[in-house]
Amino acid sequence: MPAPVKDSLFNKSQFRADLTISKTPIPAYKKCLKEATAKMDQWFMDGMDIEQLVFARAWLIDQVLCLSWEHLDWTKGCPIALLAVGGYGRGELHPGSDIDILILLEEDHYNEHQDAIEHFLTLLWDIGLKVGSSVRSLAECAHQAVNDLTIITNLMESRVISGPAVLHERLLDITDTDHMWPSQRYLQAKFEEQRKRHRKYNDTEYDLEPNIKGSPGGLRDLHMLGWVARRHYGTHDPAELLELGFLSNVEHQQLLRCRAFLWKIRWALHSQTGRSEDRLLFDHQRTLASQFGYHDHTGALAVEQFMQSYFRTVMIVSQLKDLLLQHFDDDILSAGESQEVRPINERFQVCNNYIETVHDKVFAEYPPAILEMFVLITRDQTIQGPTAETIRLLRDYRHLVDSTFRKDPRCTRLFLELMRAPFTLTATLRRMARYGILGRYLPEFGQIIGQMQYDLFHTLTVDAHTLLLIKYLRGFSYEKSRQQFPIASKIIHRIPKPELLYLAGLYHDIGKGRGGDHSQLGAVDAKQFCRVHGLNKEDTSLIVWLVQEHLTMSVTAQKKDLSDPIVIQDFARRVGTRERLKYLYLLTVADINATNPGLWNGWRASLLQQLFSQTHQLLKRGIDNLPELNEQIANTQQKALLLLKEKGFEEAWILKLWEQFNDEYFLRHQSDEISWQTEGILNHRPGKPLILIPEVKDGYEHQGSKVFVYTHDQSNLFAATVAAFHQLGLAIQDARIITSNNNFSLDTYTVLEEDGSAIGPNPERILDIQVHLQNTLAAPDKFPELIRRRTPRQLRYFNREPVVLISNQVEPRQTILDITATDRPGLLALIGKSFAKLQLQVHGAKIATFGEKVEDSFIIADSNGDTIRDAQSCKKICDTLSSVLREASSLDAITP
């Protein structure tokens, strides 16, 4: 570190002068630390090299600790030394980093120095240093380190701050590999520690709010490389590892760049929060994106660009870590093992279950071998991956994957063969992405690597989501998927060319981040891929269509009324054939599951299953062969009538009741629903609202519970009902709001618990729901005020402008109200309350939540039950709801 920097941070003469001003040294130390911290933060903002800053802070703390230590008398007793350990031992400190020290005694004579040690540690805390300290003798260090991975690692990184250096040398001698933790045992233990740590962070670099230290690809992975290198080679200095041949010059430079970027983020996080904060939370992401010079542009927010830089950095760290740990494995764990070599062809062989090139010029002499190697891996399940040296060769020669390479018929044939692979396709594609091959072969895929979407709906980056989607598609054919995906598990075996499905999956989101409709942009890319790879017209048409329409089935199922034959007919026309329907269903199910683990539930599964089944039947019968409405109603009534007569009900009673039910009721309900609702009404004594929650059939619990409400229809009924559900902690998935001819509600709600689980066979819970709803709906005008619940932290970072639209175009007899807004606890109840104030009737609702965003659709009418066509009335409704929603989302929002 340059002398002027040192003098600026810690001027000894000035510090000594400050010590004379006060009776205690505490003010002088605090002033020194405060001024130095402010200077370093300013240097950081001015763009000083982060390595200098990190080392400068460690040097500053060295001076403070050294002076504090030397002012005490350590001569009366056994030799004693002050050591820095852990990250501080490496000479690396960020503003909020723990300052880990070891007070090392030659003998176990703590009492001889007890007063001085306590005085020293108290002073450090008094001046505001966050110190982690331990006091041990040489013998205690050896005893504790022999079986403790953390302690041996800390001691390996130790250095002397003050005291006899010979004491430290003895410590290193008694803890070296000749006495404990030989390289092989140490590496195996670190491998296991890494597995546990990565599992804690879901084994992915692509967390929405990553921990820059502990997440895969973070600083801990860099530390691990240093620890293993130090244990085996006696050094963690990258320059020395370069000389040893452990690192190449390119890898060395990449490691330094990655470390610098992660260090800059960590320094900024610690400075902004005033603590040791290593979580890159949403709020910090926005602030850092601005601080690091990113700006919003068409297709990508500044925060998305910043996070893409982060994700690409940690991917490079993961690549290098895998390479170097594989090198360690070859050099340490596998040292001395006999090599079992099995030839594959003139370019590749398998050595101890790892594939390798037969010589180091294979890729240079025959570039298609780059893809060939991955194809060979998918053919042989015994191959665990490439050797470290082969990975390094891939990295060295990946520049050969250029426009000429991509058009080479040998390469295009190999890639299509890969997509037809019998084994490990997903793992191989991930490996190709990690080694930088997939993004070079498909440049459009390279653009989405590390691309995040700043919302709570998409929990992964676009590339990670895409590869996970392909994993789900592959998984549908496995036995273990039958229970969770029964329909998909059958359909997957009935499509003629699964590779076309995988290719559509690879391209379905590839157009994101460019601005415009990503489905259309992706379809253009997919068509170009098909042309280059020589796919026929039919296969090309299917892939392009799947990419264009990959959202259609999900949107139709979740936002439209599947009981309406016209909806099914319109969807069937868009699909065209039963074969396309199968492909689209599989792609949709995989897409939903790969987007967000909390998104897939029984209700969404049942909607897609219903849409698939009805569309399949219509396509089989003929798109134009819709049954007449009267015929459909008569068939449904006949089936329900038979069910009721089997239970002993007189046909006359049933038909008399049904005289009060309009056609809409019979069109929007299945015969079994009509049966149990009719049974409940016929058995019900007038006076109280009837609340029916039928027992869910075995195997269907996950699809949500139906709640039927039968009572005199009143203006506040919907508002009171949704408020009651909110108070009960139930999330409404669907609502069919129908009023009988004699002005009784025939409302059916589908609900789940707020965490997405089903109510299930829980008599106590069901009774609680029934009683609460009966009490609330007995006087809906007096329903209790909405419960104000705490908004989850992540939701508070989002505050989108609400969009409220009214349309009479889709169905002339209906007024459709669409709401897009930021989700908040109790939002639907708030909307219901607004409907009551506006004197609106609700005849139907589709409720959909996508991360932090809700997209709800309602069929509404005025107080007389008529459609709302007056422009002024429509504007009043939209303005009122927009204002209410805007206030709700901004009330506890965290603004950047």
PDB file of N, CA and C in Angstrom, residues 48-109:
ATOM      1  N   MET A  48     -11.521   4.283  -6.108  1.00  0.00           N
ATOM      2  CA  MET A  48     -10.240   3.667  -5.763  1.00  0.00           C
ATOM      3  C   MET A  48     -10.317   2.149  -5.940  1.00  0.00           C
ATOM      4  N   ASP A  49      -9.204   1.557  -6.311  1.00  0.00           N
ATOM      5  CA  ASP A  49      -9.123   0.110  -6.474  1.00  0.00           C
ATOM      6  C   ASP A  49      -9.592  -0.588  -5.197  1.00  0.00           C
ATOM      7  N   ILE A  50     -10.557  -1.508  -5.342  1.00  0.00           N
ATOM      8  CA  ILE A  50     -11.169  -2.135  -4.176  1.00  0.00           C
ATOM      9  C   ILE A  50     -10.170  -2.985  -3.402  1.00  0.00           C
ATOM     10  N   GLU A  51      -9.202  -3.560  -4.090  1.00  0.00           N
ATOM     11  CA  GLU A  51      -8.194  -4.372  -3.395  1.00  0.00           C
ATOM     12  C   GLU A  51      -7.410  -3.511  -2.422  1.00  0.00           C
ATOM     13  N   GLN A  52      -7.041  -2.317  -2.860  1.00  0.00           N
ATOM     14  CA  GLN A  52      -6.326  -1.399  -1.964  1.00  0.00           C
ATOM     15  C   GLN A  52      -7.171  -1.060  -0.743  1.00  0.00           C
ATOM     16  N   LEU A  53      -8.451  -0.826  -0.984  1.00  0.00           N
ATOM     17  CA  LEU A  53      -9.330  -0.451   0.129  1.00  0.00           C
ATOM     18  C   LEU A  53      -9.466  -1.577   1.153  1.00  0.00           C
ATOM     19  N   VAL A  54      -9.689  -2.793   0.666  1.00  0.00           N
ATOM     20  CA  VAL A  54      -9.878  -3.927   1.570  1.00  0.00           C
ATOM     21  C   VAL A  54      -8.616  -4.174   2.391  1.00  0.00           C
ATOM     22  N   PHE A  55      -7.463  -4.104   1.725  1.00  0.00           N
ATOM     23  CA  PHE A  55      -6.200  -4.308   2.439  1.00  0.00           C
ATOM     24  C   PHE A  55      -5.902  -3.117   3.353  1.00  0.00           C
ATOM     25  N   ALA A  56      -6.325  -1.913   2.920  1.00  0.00           N
ATOM     26  CA  ALA A  56      -6.076  -0.716   3.731  1.00  0.00           C
ATOM     27  C   ALA A  56      -6.842  -0.777   5.044  1.00  0.00           C
ATOM     28  N   ARG A  57      -8.076  -1.262   4.988  1.00  0.00           N
ATOM     29  CA  ARG A  57      -8.839  -1.349   6.237  1.00  0.00           C
ATOM     30  C   ARG A  57      -8.194  -2.352   7.191  1.00  0.00           C
ATOM     31  N   ALA A  58      -7.721  -3.468   6.663  1.00  0.00           N
ATOM     32  CA  ALA A  58      -7.039  -4.440   7.520  1.00  0.00           C
ATOM     33  C   ALA A  58      -5.775  -3.824   8.119  1.00  0.00           C
ATOM     34  N   TRP A  59      -5.043  -3.064   7.308  1.00  0.00           N
ATOM     35  CA  TRP A  59      -3.828  -2.409   7.806  1.00  0.00           C
ATOM     36  C   TRP A  59      -4.176  -1.397   8.898  1.00  0.00           C
ATOM     37  N   LEU A  60      -5.242  -0.639   8.696  1.00  0.00           N
ATOM     38  CA  LEU A  60      -5.673   0.330   9.707  1.00  0.00           C
ATOM     39  C   LEU A  60      -5.969  -0.364  11.038  1.00  0.00           C
ATOM     40  N   ILE A  61      -6.727  -1.455  10.974  1.00  0.00           N
ATOM     41  CA  ILE A  61      -7.054  -2.169  12.217  1.00  0.00           C
ATOM     42  C   ILE A  61      -5.796  -2.753  12.850  1.00  0.00           C
ATOM     43  N   ASP A  62      -4.845  -3.168  12.023  1.00  0.00           N
ATOM     44  CA  ASP A  62      -3.555  -3.631  12.554  1.00  0.00           C
ATOM     45  C   ASP A  62      -2.914  -2.555  13.427  1.00  0.00           C
ATOM     46  N   GLN A  63      -2.917  -1.309  12.932  1.00  0.00           N
ATOM     47  CA  GLN A  63      -2.274  -0.218  13.683  1.00  0.00           C
ATOM     48  C   GLN A  63      -2.985   0.019  15.013  1.00  0.00           C
ATOM     49  N   VAL A  64      -4.319   0.022  14.955  1.00  0.00           N
ATOM     50  CA  VAL A  64      -5.097   0.279  16.168  1.00  0.00           C
ATOM     51  C   VAL A  64      -4.866  -0.828  17.197  1.00  0.00           C
ATOM     52  N   LEU A  65      -4.934  -2.072  16.763  1.00  0.00           N
ATOM     53  CA  LEU A  65      -4.760  -3.195  17.685  1.00  0.00           C
ATOM     54  C   LEU A  65      -3.335  -3.260  18.207  1.00  0.00           C
ATOM     55  N   CYS A  66      -2.379  -2.971  17.340  1.00  0.00           N
ATOM     56  CA  CYS A  66      -0.983  -3.039  17.744  1.00  0.00           C
ATOM     57  C   CYS A  66      -0.682  -2.002  18.837  1.00  0.00           C
ATOM     58  N   LEU A  67      -1.144  -0.769  18.627  1.00  0.00           N
ATOM     59  CA  LEU A  67      -0.922   0.271  19.639  1.00  0.00           C
ATOM     60  C   LEU A  67      -1.645  -0.068  20.940  1.00  0.00           C
ATOM     61  N   SER A  68      -2.870  -0.551  20.833  1.00  0.00           N
ATOM     62  CA  SER A  68      -3.632  -0.909  22.029  1.00  0.00           C
ATOM     63  C   SER A  68      -2.923  -2.015  22.806  1.00  0.00           C
ATOM     64  N   TRP A  69      -2.389  -2.962  22.058  1.00  0.00           N
ATOM     65  CA  TRP A  69      -1.702  -4.103  22.676  1.00  0.00           C
ATOM     66  C   TRP A  69      -0.398  -3.674  23.341  1.00  0.00           C
ATOM     67  N   GLU A  70       0.365  -2.835  22.651  1.00  0.00           N
ATOM     68  CA  GLU A  70       1.701  -2.473  23.136  1.00  0.00           C
ATOM     69  C   GLU A  70       1.651  -1.527  24.317  1.00  0.00           C
ATOM     70  N   HIS A  71       0.510  -0.901  24.575  1.00  0.00           N
ATOM     71  CA  HIS A  71       0.397  -0.036  25.744  1.00  0.00           C
ATOM     72  C   HIS A  71       0.217  -0.827  27.030  1.00  0.00           C
ATOM     73  N   LEU A  72       0.059  -2.132  26.923  1.00  0.00           N
ATOM     74  CA  LEU A  72      -0.113  -2.991  28.089  1.00  0.00           C
ATOM     75  C   LEU A  72       1.168  -3.765  28.348  1.00  0.00           C
ATOM     76  N   ASP A  73       1.339  -4.198  29.582  1.00  0.00           N
ATOM     77  CA  ASP A  73       2.555  -4.911  29.983  1.00  0.00           C
ATOM     78  C   ASP A  73       2.318  -6.407  29.854  1.00  0.00           C
ATOM     79  N   TRP A  74       3.006  -7.038  28.907  1.00  0.00           N
ATOM     80  CA  TRP A  74       2.856  -8.477  28.675  1.00  0.00           C
ATOM     81  C   TRP A  74       4.106  -9.258  29.123  1.00  0.00           C
ATOM     82  N   THR A  75       5.026  -8.576  29.836  1.00  0.00           N
ATOM     83  CA  THR A  75       6.309  -9.218  30.175  1.00  0.00           C
ATOM     84  C   THR A  75       6.221 -10.110  31.399  1.00  0.00           C
ATOM     85  N   LYS A  76       5.207  -9.906  32.226  1.00  0.00           N
ATOM     86  CA  LYS A  76       5.105 -10.669  33.479  1.00  0.00           C
ATOM     87  C   LYS A  76       4.330 -11.958  33.264  1.00  0.00           C
ATOM     88  N   GLY A  77       5.001 -12.938  32.760  1.00  0.00           N
ATOM     89  CA  GLY A  77       4.342 -14.217  32.533  1.00  0.00           C
ATOM     90  C   GLY A  77       4.901 -14.896  31.305  1.00  0.00           C
ATOM     91  N   CYS A  78       4.188 -15.957  30.858  1.00  0.00           N
ATOM     92  CA  CYS A  78       4.657 -16.727  29.706  1.00  0.00           C
ATOM     93  C   CYS A  78       4.518 -15.897  28.438  1.00  0.00           C
ATOM     94  N   PRO A  79       5.301 -16.238  27.400  1.00  0.00           N
ATOM     95  CA  PRO A  79       5.202 -15.508  26.134  1.00  0.00           C
ATOM     96  C   PRO A  79       3.770 -15.514  25.596  1.00  0.00           C
ATOM     97  N   ILE A  80       3.374 -14.394  24.993  1.00  0.00           N
ATOM     98  CA  ILE A  80       2.006 -14.221  24.487  1.00  0.00           C
ATOM     99  C   ILE A  80       2.065 -13.409  23.206  1.00  0.00           C
ATOM    100  N   ALA A  81       1.170 -13.727  22.254  1.00  0.00           N
ATOM    101  CA  ALA A  81       1.158 -13.014  20.970  1.00  0.00           C
ATOM    102  C   ALA A  81      -0.271 -12.731  20.547  1.00  0.00           C
ATOM    103  N   LEU A  82      -0.412 -11.663  19.792  1.00  0.00           N
ATOM    104  CA  LEU A  82      -1.713 -11.296  19.233  1.00  0.00           C
ATOM    105  C   LEU A  82      -1.707 -11.656  17.748  1.00  0.00           C
ATOM    106  N   LEU A  83      -2.654 -12.522  17.352  1.00  0.00           N
ATOM    107  CA  LEU A  83      -2.724 -12.977  15.960  1.00  0.00           C
ATOM    108  C   LEU A  83      -4.039 -12.561  15.324  1.00  0.00           C
ATOM    109  N   ALA A  84      -3.973 -12.269  14.047  1.00  0.00           N
ATOM    110  CA  ALA A  84      -5.180 -12.094  13.236  1.00  0.00           C
ATOM    111  C   ALA A  84      -5.518 -13.438  12.598  1.00  0.00           C
ATOM    112  N   VAL A  85      -6.791 -13.799  12.606  1.00  0.00           N
ATOM    113  CA  VAL A  85      -7.206 -15.079  12.018  1.00  0.00           C
ATOM    114  C   VAL A  85      -8.393 -14.838  11.086  1.00  0.00           C
ATOM    115  N   GLY A  86      -8.786 -15.889  10.340  1.00  0.00           N
ATOM    116  CA  GLY A  86      -9.916 -15.777   9.418  1.00  0.00           C
ATOM    117  C   GLY A  86      -9.642 -14.782   8.313  1.00  0.00           C
ATOM    118  N   GLY A  87     -10.684 -14.064   7.901  1.00  0.00           N
ATOM    119  CA  GLY A  87     -10.533 -13.083   6.833  1.00  0.00           C
ATOM    120  C   GLY A  87      -9.562 -11.980   7.221  1.00  0.00           C
ATOM    121  N   TYR A  88      -9.592 -11.592   8.474  1.00  0.00           N
ATOM    122  CA  TYR A  88      -8.640 -10.597   8.961  1.00  0.00           C
ATOM    123  C   TYR A  88      -7.220 -11.143   8.862  1.00  0.00           C
ATOM    124  N   GLY A  89      -7.061 -12.436   9.108  1.00  0.00           N
ATOM    125  CA  GLY A  89      -5.752 -13.060   8.956  1.00  0.00           C
ATOM    126  C   GLY A  89      -5.253 -13.000   7.519  1.00  0.00           C
ATOM    127  N   ARG A  90      -6.172 -13.050   6.565  1.00  0.00           N
ATOM    128  CA  ARG A  90      -5.779 -12.913   5.160  1.00  0.00           C
ATOM    129  C   ARG A  90      -5.462 -11.470   4.799  1.00  0.00           C
ATOM    130  N   GLY A  91      -5.724 -10.551   5.735  1.00  0.00           N
ATOM    131  CA  GLY A  91      -5.498  -9.132   5.449  1.00  0.00           C
ATOM    132  C   GLY A  91      -6.623  -8.510   4.668  1.00  0.00           C
ATOM    133  N   GLU A  92      -7.826  -9.063   4.817  1.00  0.00           N
ATOM    134  CA  GLU A  92      -8.990  -8.586   4.063  1.00  0.00           C
ATOM    135  C   GLU A  92     -10.086  -8.160   5.037  1.00  0.00           C
ATOM    136  N   LEU A  93     -10.408  -6.885   5.042  1.00  0.00           N
ATOM    137  CA  LEU A  93     -11.496  -6.396   5.885  1.00  0.00           C
ATOM    138  C   LEU A  93     -12.371  -5.424   5.114  1.00  0.00           C
ATOM    139  N   HIS A  94     -13.687  -5.636   5.224  1.00  0.00           N
ATOM    140  CA  HIS A  94     -14.674  -4.687   4.710  1.00  0.00           C
ATOM    141  C   HIS A  94     -15.210  -3.878   5.888  1.00  0.00           C
ATOM    142  N   PRO A  95     -15.961  -2.828   5.627  1.00  0.00           N
ATOM    143  CA  PRO A  95     -16.399  -1.959   6.734  1.00  0.00           C
ATOM    144  C   PRO A  95     -17.105  -2.683   7.864  1.00  0.00           C
ATOM    145  N   GLY A  96     -17.906  -3.709   7.570  1.00  0.00           N
ATOM    146  CA  GLY A  96     -18.638  -4.393   8.625  1.00  0.00           C
ATOM    147  C   GLY A  96     -18.093  -5.762   8.978  1.00  0.00           C
ATOM    148  N   SER A  97     -16.932  -6.116   8.438  1.00  0.00           N
ATOM    149  CA  SER A  97     -16.377  -7.454   8.675  1.00  0.00           C
ATOM    150  C   SER A  97     -16.023  -7.669  10.142  1.00  0.00           C
ATOM    151  N   ASP A  98     -16.219  -8.913  10.594  1.00  0.00           N
ATOM    152  CA  ASP A  98     -15.758  -9.277  11.930  1.00  0.00           C
ATOM    153  C   ASP A  98     -14.236  -9.197  11.978  1.00  0.00           C
ATOM    154  N   ILE A  99     -13.740  -8.725  13.094  1.00  0.00           N
ATOM    155  CA  ILE A  99     -12.290  -8.657  13.313  1.00  0.00           C
ATOM    156  C   ILE A  99     -11.944  -9.822  14.233  1.00  0.00           C
ATOM    157  N   ASP A 100     -11.495 -10.919  13.648  1.00  0.00           N
ATOM    158  CA  ASP A 100     -11.235 -12.144  14.404  1.00  0.00           C
ATOM    159  C   ASP A 100      -9.777 -12.191  14.841  1.00  0.00           C
ATOM    160  N   ILE A 101      -9.588 -12.339  16.141  1.00  0.00           N
ATOM    161  CA  ILE A 101      -8.227 -12.380  16.683  1.00  0.00           C
ATOM    162  C   ILE A 101      -8.065 -13.588  17.592  1.00  0.00           C
ATOM    163  N   LEU A 102      -6.822 -14.032  17.707  1.00  0.00           N
ATOM    164  CA  LEU A 102      -6.452 -15.113  18.623  1.00  0.00           C
ATOM    165  C   LEU A 102      -5.342 -14.585  19.523  1.00  0.00           C
ATOM    166  N   ILE A 103      -5.567 -14.655  20.811  1.00  0.00           N
ATOM    167  CA  ILE A 103      -4.518 -14.324  21.776  1.00  0.00           C
ATOM    168  C   ILE A 103      -3.855 -15.644  22.141  1.00  0.00           C
ATOM    169  N   LEU A 104      -2.619 -15.804  21.692  1.00  0.00           N
ATOM    170  CA  LEU A 104      -1.919 -17.091  21.766  1.00  0.00           C
ATOM    171  C   LEU A 104      -0.916 -17.094  22.904  1.00  0.00           C
ATOM    172  N   LEU A 105      -1.077 -18.063  23.799  1.00  0.00           N
ATOM    173  CA  LEU A 105      -0.175 -18.235  24.935  1.00  0.00           C
ATOM    174  C   LEU A 105       0.742 -19.432  24.686  1.00  0.00           C
ATOM    175  N   GLU A 106       1.977 -19.298  25.133  1.00  0.00           N
ATOM    176  CA  GLU A 106       2.885 -20.442  24.992  1.00  0.00           C
ATOM    177  C   GLU A 106       2.432 -21.594  25.885  1.00  0.00           C
ATOM    178  N   GLU A 107       2.046 -21.271  27.106  1.00  0.00           N
ATOM    179  CA  GLU A 107       1.561 -22.263  28.059  1.00  0.00           C
ATOM    180  C   GLU A 107       0.145 -21.891  28.498  1.00  0.00           C
ATOM    181  N   ASP A 108      -0.491 -22.834  29.140  1.00  0.00           N
ATOM    182  CA  ASP A 108      -1.866 -22.620  29.590  1.00  0.00           C
ATOM    183  C   ASP A 108      -1.865 -21.841  30.908  1.00  0.00           C
ATOM    184  N   HIS A 109      -1.362 -20.600  30.839  1.00  0.00           N
ATOM    185  CA  HIS A 109      -1.254 -19.760  32.036  1.00  0.00           C
ATOM    186  C   HIS A 109      -2.060 -18.474  31.833  1.00  0.00           C
TER     187      HIS A 109
END
